[in-house]
PDB file of C-alpha atoms in Angstrom:
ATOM      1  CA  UNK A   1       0.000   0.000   0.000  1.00 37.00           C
ATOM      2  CA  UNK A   2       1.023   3.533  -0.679  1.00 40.00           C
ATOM      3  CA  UNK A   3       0.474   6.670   1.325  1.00 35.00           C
ATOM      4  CA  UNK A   4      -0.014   9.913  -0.546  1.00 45.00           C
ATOM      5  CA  UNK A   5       2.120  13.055   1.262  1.00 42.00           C
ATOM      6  CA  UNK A   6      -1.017  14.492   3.008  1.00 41.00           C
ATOM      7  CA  UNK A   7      -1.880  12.453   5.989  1.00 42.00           C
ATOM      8  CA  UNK A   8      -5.337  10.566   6.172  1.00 45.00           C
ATOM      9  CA  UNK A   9      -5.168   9.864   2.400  1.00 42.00           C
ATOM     10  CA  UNK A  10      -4.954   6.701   0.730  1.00 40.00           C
ATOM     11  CA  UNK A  11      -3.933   5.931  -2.817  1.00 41.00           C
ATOM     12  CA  UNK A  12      -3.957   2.466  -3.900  1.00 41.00           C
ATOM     13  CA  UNK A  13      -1.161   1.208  -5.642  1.00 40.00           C
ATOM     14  CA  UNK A  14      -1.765   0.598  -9.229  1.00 38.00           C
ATOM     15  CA  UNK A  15      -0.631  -1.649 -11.677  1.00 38.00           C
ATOM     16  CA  UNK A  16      -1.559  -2.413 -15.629  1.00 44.00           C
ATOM     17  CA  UNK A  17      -2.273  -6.151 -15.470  1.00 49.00           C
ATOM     18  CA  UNK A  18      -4.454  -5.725 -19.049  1.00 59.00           C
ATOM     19  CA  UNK A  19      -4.328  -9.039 -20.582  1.00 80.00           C
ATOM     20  CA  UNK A  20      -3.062  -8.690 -24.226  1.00 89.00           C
ATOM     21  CA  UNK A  21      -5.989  -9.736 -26.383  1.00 97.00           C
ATOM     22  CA  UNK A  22      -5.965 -12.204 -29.536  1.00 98.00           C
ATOM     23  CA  UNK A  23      -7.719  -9.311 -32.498  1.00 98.00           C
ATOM     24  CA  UNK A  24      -9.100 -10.890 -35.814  1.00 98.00           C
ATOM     25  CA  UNK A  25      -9.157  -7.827 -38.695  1.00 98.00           C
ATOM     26  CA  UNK A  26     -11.238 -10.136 -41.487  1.00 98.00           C
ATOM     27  CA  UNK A  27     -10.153  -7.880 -44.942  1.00 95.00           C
ATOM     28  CA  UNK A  28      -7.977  -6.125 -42.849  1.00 94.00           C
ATOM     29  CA  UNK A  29      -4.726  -5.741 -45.513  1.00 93.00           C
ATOM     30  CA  UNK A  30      -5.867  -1.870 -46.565  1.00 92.00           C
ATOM     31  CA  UNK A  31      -8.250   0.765 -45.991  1.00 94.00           C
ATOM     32  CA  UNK A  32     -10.718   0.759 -43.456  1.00 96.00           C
ATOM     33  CA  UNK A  33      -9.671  -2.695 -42.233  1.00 96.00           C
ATOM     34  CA  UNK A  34      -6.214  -1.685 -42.274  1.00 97.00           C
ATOM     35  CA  UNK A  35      -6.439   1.269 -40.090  1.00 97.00           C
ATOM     36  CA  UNK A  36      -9.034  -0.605 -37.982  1.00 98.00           C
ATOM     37  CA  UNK A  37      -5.702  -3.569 -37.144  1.00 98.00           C
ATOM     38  CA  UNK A  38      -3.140  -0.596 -36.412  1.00 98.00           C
ATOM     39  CA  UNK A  39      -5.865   1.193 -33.394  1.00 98.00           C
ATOM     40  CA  UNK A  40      -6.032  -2.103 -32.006  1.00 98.00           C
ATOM     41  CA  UNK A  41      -2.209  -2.786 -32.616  1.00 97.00           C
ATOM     42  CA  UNK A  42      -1.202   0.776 -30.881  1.00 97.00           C
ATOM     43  CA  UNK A  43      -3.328  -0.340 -27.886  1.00 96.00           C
ATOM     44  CA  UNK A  44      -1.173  -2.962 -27.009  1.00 97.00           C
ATOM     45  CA  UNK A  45      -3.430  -6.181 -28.875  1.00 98.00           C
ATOM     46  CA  UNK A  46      -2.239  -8.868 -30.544  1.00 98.00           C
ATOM     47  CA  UNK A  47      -3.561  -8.603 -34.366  1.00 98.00           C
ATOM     48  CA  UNK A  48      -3.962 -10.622 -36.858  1.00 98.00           C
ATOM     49  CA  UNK A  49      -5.271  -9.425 -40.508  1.00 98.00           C
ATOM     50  CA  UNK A  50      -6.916 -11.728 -43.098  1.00 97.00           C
ATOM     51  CA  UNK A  51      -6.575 -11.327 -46.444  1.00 94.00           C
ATOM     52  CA  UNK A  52      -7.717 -13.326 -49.786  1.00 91.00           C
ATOM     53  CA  UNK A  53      -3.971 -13.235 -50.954  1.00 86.00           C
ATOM     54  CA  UNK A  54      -0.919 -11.743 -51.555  1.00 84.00           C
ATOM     55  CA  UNK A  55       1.013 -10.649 -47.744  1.00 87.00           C
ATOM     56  CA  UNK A  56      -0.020  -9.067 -44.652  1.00 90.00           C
ATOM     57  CA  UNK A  57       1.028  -5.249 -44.284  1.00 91.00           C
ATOM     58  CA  UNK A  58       4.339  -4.603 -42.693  1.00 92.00           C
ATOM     59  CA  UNK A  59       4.541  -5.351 -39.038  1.00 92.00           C
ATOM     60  CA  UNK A  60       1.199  -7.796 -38.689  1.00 96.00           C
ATOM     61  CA  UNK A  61       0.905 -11.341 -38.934  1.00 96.00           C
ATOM     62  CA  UNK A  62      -0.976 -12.625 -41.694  1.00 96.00           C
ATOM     63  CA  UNK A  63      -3.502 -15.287 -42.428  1.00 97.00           C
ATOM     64  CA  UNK A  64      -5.228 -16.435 -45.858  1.00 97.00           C
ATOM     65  CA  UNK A  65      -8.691 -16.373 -45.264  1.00 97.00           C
ATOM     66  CA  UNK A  66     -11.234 -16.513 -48.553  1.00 97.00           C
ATOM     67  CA  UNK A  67     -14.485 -15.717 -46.313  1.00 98.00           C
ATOM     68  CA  UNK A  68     -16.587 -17.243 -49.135  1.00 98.00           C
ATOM     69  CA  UNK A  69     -15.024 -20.562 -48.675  1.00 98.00           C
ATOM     70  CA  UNK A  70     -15.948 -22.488 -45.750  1.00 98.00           C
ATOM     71  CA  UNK A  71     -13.034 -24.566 -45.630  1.00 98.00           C
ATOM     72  CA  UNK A  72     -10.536 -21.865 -46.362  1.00 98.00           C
ATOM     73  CA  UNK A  73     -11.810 -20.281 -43.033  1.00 98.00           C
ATOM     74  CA  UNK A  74     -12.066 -23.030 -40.978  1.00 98.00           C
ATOM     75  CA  UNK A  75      -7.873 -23.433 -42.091  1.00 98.00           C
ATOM     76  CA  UNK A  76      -7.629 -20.153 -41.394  1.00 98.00           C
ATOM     77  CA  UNK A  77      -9.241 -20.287 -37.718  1.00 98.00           C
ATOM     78  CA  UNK A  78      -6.922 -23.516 -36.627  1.00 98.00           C
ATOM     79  CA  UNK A  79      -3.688 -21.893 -37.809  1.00 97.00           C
ATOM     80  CA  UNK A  80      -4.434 -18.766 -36.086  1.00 98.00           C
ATOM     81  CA  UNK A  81      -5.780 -20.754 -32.870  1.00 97.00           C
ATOM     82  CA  UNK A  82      -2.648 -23.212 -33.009  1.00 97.00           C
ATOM     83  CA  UNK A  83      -0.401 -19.988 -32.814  1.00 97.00           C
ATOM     84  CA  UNK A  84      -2.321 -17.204 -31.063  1.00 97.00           C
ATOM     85  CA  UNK A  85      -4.946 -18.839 -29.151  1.00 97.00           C
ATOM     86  CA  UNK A  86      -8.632 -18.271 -29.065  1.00 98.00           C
ATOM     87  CA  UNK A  87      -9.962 -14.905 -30.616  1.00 98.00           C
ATOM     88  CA  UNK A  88     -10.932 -12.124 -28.153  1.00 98.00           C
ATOM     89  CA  UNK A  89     -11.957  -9.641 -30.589  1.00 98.00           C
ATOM     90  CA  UNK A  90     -13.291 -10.290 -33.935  1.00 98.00           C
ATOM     91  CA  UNK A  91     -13.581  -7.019 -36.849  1.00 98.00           C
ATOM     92  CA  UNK A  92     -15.887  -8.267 -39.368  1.00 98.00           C
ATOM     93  CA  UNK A  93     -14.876  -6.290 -42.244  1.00 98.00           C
ATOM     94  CA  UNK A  94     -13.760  -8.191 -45.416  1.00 96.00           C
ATOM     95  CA  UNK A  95     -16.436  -7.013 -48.141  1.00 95.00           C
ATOM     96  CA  UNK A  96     -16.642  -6.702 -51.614  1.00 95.00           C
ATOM     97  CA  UNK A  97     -19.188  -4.458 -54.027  1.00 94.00           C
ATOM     98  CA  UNK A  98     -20.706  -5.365 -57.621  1.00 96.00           C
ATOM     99  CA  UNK A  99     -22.291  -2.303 -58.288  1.00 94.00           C
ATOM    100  CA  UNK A 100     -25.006  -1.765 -61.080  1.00 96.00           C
ATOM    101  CA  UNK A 101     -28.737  -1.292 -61.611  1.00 97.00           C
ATOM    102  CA  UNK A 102     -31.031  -4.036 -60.494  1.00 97.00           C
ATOM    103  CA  UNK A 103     -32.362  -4.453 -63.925  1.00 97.00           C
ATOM    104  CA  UNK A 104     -29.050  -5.665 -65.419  1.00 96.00           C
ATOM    105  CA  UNK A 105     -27.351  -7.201 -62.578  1.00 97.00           C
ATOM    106  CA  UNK A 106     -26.816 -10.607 -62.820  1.00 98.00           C
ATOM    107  CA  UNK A 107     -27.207 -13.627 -60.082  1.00 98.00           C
ATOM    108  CA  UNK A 108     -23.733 -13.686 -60.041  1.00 98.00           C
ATOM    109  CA  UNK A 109     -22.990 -10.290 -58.969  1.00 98.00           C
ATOM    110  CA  UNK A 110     -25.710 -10.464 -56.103  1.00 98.00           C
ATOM    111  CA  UNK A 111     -24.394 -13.695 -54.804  1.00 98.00           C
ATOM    112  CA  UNK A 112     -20.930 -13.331 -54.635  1.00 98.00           C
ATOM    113  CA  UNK A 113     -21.499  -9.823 -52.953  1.00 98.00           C
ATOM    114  CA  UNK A 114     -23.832 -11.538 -50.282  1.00 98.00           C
ATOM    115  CA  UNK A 115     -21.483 -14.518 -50.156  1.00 98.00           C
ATOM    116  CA  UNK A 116     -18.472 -12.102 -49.429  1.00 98.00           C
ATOM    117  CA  UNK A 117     -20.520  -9.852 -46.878  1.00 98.00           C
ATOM    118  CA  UNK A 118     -23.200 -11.055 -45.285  1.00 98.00           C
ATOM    119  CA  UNK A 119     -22.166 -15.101 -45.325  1.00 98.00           C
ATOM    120  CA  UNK A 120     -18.787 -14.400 -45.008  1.00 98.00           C
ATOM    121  CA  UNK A 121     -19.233 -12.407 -41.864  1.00 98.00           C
ATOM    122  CA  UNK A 122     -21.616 -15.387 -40.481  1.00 98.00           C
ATOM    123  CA  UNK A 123     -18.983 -18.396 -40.822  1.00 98.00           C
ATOM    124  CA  UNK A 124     -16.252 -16.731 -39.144  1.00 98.00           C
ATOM    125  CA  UNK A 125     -18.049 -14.798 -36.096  1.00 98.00           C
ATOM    126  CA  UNK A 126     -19.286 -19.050 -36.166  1.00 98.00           C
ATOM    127  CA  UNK A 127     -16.167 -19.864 -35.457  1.00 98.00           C
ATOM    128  CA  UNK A 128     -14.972 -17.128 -32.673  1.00 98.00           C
ATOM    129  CA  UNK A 129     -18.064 -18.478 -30.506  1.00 98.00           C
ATOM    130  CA  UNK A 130     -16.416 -21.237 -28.862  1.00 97.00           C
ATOM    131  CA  UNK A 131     -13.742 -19.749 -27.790  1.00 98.00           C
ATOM    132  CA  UNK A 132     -15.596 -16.833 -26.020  1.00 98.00           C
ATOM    133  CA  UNK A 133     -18.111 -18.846 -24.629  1.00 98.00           C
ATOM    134  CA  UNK A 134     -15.480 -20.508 -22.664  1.00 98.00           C
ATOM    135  CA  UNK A 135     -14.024 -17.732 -21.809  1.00 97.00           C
ATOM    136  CA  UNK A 136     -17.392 -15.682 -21.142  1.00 97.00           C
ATOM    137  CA  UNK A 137     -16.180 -12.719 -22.717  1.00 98.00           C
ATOM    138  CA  UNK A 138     -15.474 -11.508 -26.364  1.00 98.00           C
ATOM    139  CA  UNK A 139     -16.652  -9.070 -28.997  1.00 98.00           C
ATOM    140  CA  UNK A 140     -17.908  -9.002 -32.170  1.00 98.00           C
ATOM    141  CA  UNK A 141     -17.702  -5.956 -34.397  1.00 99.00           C
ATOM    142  CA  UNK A 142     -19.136  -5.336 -37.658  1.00 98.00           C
ATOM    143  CA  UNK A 143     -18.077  -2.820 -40.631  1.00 98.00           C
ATOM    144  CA  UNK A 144     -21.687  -2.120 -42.207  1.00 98.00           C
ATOM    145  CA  UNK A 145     -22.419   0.857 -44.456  1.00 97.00           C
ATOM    146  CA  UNK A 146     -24.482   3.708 -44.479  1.00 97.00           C
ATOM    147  CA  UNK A 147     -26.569   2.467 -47.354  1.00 96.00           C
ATOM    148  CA  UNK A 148     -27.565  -0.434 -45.393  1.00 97.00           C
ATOM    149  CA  UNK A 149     -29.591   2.212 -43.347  1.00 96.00           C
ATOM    150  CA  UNK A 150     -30.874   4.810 -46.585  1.00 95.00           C
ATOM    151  CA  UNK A 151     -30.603   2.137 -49.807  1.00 95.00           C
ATOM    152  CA  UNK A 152     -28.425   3.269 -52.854  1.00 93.00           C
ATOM    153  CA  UNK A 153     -28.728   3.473 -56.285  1.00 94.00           C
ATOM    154  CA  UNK A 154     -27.112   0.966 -57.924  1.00 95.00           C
ATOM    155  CA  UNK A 155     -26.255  -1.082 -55.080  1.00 96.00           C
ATOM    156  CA  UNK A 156     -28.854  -3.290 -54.312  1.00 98.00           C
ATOM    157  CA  UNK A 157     -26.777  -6.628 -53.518  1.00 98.00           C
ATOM    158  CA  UNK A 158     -24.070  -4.451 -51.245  1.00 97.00           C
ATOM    159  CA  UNK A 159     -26.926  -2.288 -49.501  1.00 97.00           C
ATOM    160  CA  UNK A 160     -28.752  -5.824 -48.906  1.00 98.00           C
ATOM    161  CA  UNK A 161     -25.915  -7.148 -46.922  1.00 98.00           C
ATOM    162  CA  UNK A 162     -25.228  -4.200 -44.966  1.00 98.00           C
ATOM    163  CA  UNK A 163     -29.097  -4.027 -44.052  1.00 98.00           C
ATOM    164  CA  UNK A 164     -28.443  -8.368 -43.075  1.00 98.00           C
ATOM    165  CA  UNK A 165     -25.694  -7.410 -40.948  1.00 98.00           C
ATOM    166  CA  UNK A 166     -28.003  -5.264 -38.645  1.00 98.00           C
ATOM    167  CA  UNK A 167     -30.285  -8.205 -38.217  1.00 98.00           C
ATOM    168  CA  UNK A 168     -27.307 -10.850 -38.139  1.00 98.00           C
ATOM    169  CA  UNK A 169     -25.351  -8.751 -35.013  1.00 98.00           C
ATOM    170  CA  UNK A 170     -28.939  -8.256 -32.876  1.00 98.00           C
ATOM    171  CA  UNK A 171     -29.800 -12.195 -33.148  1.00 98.00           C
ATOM    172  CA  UNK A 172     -26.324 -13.077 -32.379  1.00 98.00           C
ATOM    173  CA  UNK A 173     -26.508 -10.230 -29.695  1.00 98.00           C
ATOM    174  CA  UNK A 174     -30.397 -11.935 -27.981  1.00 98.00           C
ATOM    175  CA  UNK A 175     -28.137 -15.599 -28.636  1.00 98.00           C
ATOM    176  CA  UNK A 176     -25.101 -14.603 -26.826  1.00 98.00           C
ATOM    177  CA  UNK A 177     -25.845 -11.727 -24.293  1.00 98.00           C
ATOM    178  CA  UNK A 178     -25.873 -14.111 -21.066  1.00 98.00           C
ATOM    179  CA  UNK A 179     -22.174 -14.626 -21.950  1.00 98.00           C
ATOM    180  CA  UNK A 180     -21.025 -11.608 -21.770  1.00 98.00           C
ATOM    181  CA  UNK A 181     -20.578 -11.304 -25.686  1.00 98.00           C
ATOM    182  CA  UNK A 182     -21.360  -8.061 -27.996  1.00 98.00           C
ATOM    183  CA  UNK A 183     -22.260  -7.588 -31.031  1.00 99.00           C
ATOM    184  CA  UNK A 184     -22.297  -4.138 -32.676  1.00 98.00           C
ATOM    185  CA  UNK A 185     -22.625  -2.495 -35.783  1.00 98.00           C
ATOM    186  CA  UNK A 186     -20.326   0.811 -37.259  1.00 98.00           C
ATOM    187  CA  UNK A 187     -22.155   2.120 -40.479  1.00 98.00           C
ATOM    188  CA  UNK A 188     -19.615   4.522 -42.108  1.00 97.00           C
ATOM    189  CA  UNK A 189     -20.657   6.912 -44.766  1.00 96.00           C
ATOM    190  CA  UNK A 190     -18.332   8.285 -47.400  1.00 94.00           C
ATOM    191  CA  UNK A 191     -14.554   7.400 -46.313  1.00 95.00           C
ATOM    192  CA  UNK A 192     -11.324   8.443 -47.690  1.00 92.00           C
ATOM    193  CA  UNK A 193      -9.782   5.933 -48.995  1.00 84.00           C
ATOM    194  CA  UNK A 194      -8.491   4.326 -52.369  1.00 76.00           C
ATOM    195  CA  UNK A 195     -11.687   3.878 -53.581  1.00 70.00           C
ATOM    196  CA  UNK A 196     -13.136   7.445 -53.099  1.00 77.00           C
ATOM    197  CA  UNK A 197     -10.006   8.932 -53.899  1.00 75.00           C
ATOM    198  CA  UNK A 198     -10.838   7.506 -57.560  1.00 73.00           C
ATOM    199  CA  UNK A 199     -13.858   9.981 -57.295  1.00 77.00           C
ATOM    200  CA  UNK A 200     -13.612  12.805 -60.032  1.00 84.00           C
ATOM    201  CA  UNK A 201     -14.112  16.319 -58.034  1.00 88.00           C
ATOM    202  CA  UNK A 202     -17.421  17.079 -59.542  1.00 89.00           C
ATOM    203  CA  UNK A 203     -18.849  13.642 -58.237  1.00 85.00           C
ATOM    204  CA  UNK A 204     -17.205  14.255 -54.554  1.00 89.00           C
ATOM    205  CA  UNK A 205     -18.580  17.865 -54.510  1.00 92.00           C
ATOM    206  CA  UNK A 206     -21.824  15.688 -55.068  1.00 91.00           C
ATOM    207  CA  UNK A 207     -21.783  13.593 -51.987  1.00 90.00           C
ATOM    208  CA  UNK A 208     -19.518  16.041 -49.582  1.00 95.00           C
ATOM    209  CA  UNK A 209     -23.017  18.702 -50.336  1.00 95.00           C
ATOM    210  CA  UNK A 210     -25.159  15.771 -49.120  1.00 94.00           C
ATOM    211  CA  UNK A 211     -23.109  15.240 -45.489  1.00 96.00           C
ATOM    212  CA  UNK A 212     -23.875  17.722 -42.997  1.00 96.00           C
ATOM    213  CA  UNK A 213     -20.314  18.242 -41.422  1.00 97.00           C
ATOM    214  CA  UNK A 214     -18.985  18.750 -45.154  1.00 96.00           C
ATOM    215  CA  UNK A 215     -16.638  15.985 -45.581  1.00 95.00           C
ATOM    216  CA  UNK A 216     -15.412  12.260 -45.926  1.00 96.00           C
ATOM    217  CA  UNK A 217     -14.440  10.399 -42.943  1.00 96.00           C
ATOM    218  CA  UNK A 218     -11.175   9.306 -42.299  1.00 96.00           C
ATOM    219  CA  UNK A 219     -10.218   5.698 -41.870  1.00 97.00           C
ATOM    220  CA  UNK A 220      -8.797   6.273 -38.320  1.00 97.00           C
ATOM    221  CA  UNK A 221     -12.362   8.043 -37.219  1.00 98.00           C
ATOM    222  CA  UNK A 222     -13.947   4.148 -38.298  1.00 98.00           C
ATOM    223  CA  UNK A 223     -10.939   2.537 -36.226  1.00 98.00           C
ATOM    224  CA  UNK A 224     -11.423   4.412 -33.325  1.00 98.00           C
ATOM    225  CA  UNK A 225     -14.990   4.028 -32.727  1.00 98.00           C
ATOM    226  CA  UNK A 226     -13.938  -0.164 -33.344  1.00 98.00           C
ATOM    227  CA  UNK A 227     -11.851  -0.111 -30.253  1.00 98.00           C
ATOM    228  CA  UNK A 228     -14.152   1.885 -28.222  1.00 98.00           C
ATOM    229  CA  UNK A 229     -16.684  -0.936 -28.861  1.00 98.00           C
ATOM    230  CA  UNK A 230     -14.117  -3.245 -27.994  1.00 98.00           C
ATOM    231  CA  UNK A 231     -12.748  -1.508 -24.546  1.00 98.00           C
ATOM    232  CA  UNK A 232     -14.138  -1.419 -21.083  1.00 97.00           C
ATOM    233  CA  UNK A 233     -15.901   1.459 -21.442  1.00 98.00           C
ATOM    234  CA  UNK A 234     -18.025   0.099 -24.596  1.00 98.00           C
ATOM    235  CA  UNK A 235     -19.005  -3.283 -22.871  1.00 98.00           C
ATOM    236  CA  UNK A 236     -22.435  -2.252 -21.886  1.00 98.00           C
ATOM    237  CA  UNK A 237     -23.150  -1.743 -25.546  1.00 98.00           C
ATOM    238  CA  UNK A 238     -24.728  -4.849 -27.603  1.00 98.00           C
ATOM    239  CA  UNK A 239     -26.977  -5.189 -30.867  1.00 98.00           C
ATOM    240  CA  UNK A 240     -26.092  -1.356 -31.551  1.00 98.00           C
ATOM    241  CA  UNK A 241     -25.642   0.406 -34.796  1.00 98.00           C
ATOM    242  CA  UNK A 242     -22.941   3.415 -34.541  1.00 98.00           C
ATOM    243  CA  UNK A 243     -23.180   5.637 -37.625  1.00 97.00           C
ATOM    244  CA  UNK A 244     -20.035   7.801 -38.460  1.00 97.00           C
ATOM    245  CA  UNK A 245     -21.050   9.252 -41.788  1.00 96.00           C
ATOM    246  CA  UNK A 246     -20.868  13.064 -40.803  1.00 97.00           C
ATOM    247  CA  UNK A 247     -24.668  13.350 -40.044  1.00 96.00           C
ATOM    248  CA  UNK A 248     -25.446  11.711 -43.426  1.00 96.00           C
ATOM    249  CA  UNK A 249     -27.593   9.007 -42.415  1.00 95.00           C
ATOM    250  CA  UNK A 250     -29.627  10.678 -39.209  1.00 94.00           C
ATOM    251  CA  UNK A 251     -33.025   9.674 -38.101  1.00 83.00           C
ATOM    252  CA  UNK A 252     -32.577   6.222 -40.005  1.00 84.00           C
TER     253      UNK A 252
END
């Protein structure tokens, strides 16, 4: 015990006995994902980023993980629980879009965006469960969209699966709640990153006019809402949908 210099009071003596958590970035090799795995990284977790192919960015470990492929993520979940452990913290994130009006879009394009996004997000939080169940503790965070909220243009298959993943993290949340796991939502709106920066300027004047702060998010404004969800002081939060679109989305 330690005494503070004025007599009578007490200070406690403190120590940071934080146990370092297993994190599971699913798509986590760029963008969103990517800056999602480095918040997590700089607060001291142990993260691991998933990617279809190629290598892992500098400084994380990396696992192949083709979300559409049930086998290729139950490989990936028994290499990563072999030489990490049991996942603490899972970032639901890999997604793909197929954009194009409903009329003309094929089967193809709906399916493998729904296979990527909404399916692919069910088999692997699957296979975290287990793990957290035993350990009563864990949570489960998924990268929606704004459009799963307002629709889009053009994007029926992608807004589809971001509207599933609403439903998917609630059920999971009424499932799972006695054990202490959450499930939440982020829904970003327009974020800088390599896809957006493809925008011309008359097309991003467009969207920034429609966003009430007047801008795109940054990637590190999605990654730190993700490990506020995943901290102490976001544990009383389950079968929630954060938006961080700028005001773009309100009163949906």
């Amino acid at each position: 015990m330690l005494y503070g210099g004025v007599t009578g009071i007490f200070l406690p003596m403190t120590t940071d006995t934080q146990e370092v958590r297993i994190v599971l970035v699913t798509g986590g090799n760029r963008g969103i994902g990517l800056a999602i795995a480095r918040a997590f990284e700089a607060a001291g977790d142990t993260v691991i980023v998933s990617h279809r192919s190629g290598v892992a960015p500098d400084g994380f470990p990396g696992v192949i993980m083709d979300v559409t492929d049930a086998e290729s993520v139950a490989s990936a979940f028994k290499e990563i629980e072999t030489k990490y452990g049991a996942v603490d913290v899972l970032v639901a994130n890999a997604g793909i879009t197929k954009d194009g009006l409903s009329l003309r879009m094929s089967d193809e394009d709906f399916q493998s965006v729904v296979d990527t996004n909404l399916t692919g997000a069910f088999r692997t939080t699957q296979k975290v469960l287990s793990g957290m169940m035993k350990k009563k503790s864990g949570r489960v965070i998924f990268v929606g969209s704004v459009v799963g909220l307002l629709g889009s243009a053009g994007q029926v298959n992608y807004a589809s699966t971001k509207s599933g993943l609403i439903g998917m993290a609630r059920s999971f949340a009424r499932e799972y709640g006695s054990r202490n796991i959450t499930f939440n939502v982020i829904a970003p709106g327009f974020v800088e990153t390599d896809m957006t920066s493809g925008l011309s300027q008359e097309l991003r004047s467009k969207y920034v006019d429609q966003i009430p702060l007047g801008r795109f998010c940054s990637p590190e404004e999605i990654a730190g809402v993700a490990t506020f969800l995943a901290s102490k002081q976001g544990q009383y939060i389950t079968g929630a949908v954060i938006p961080v679109d700028g005001g773009l989305g309100m009163g949906h």
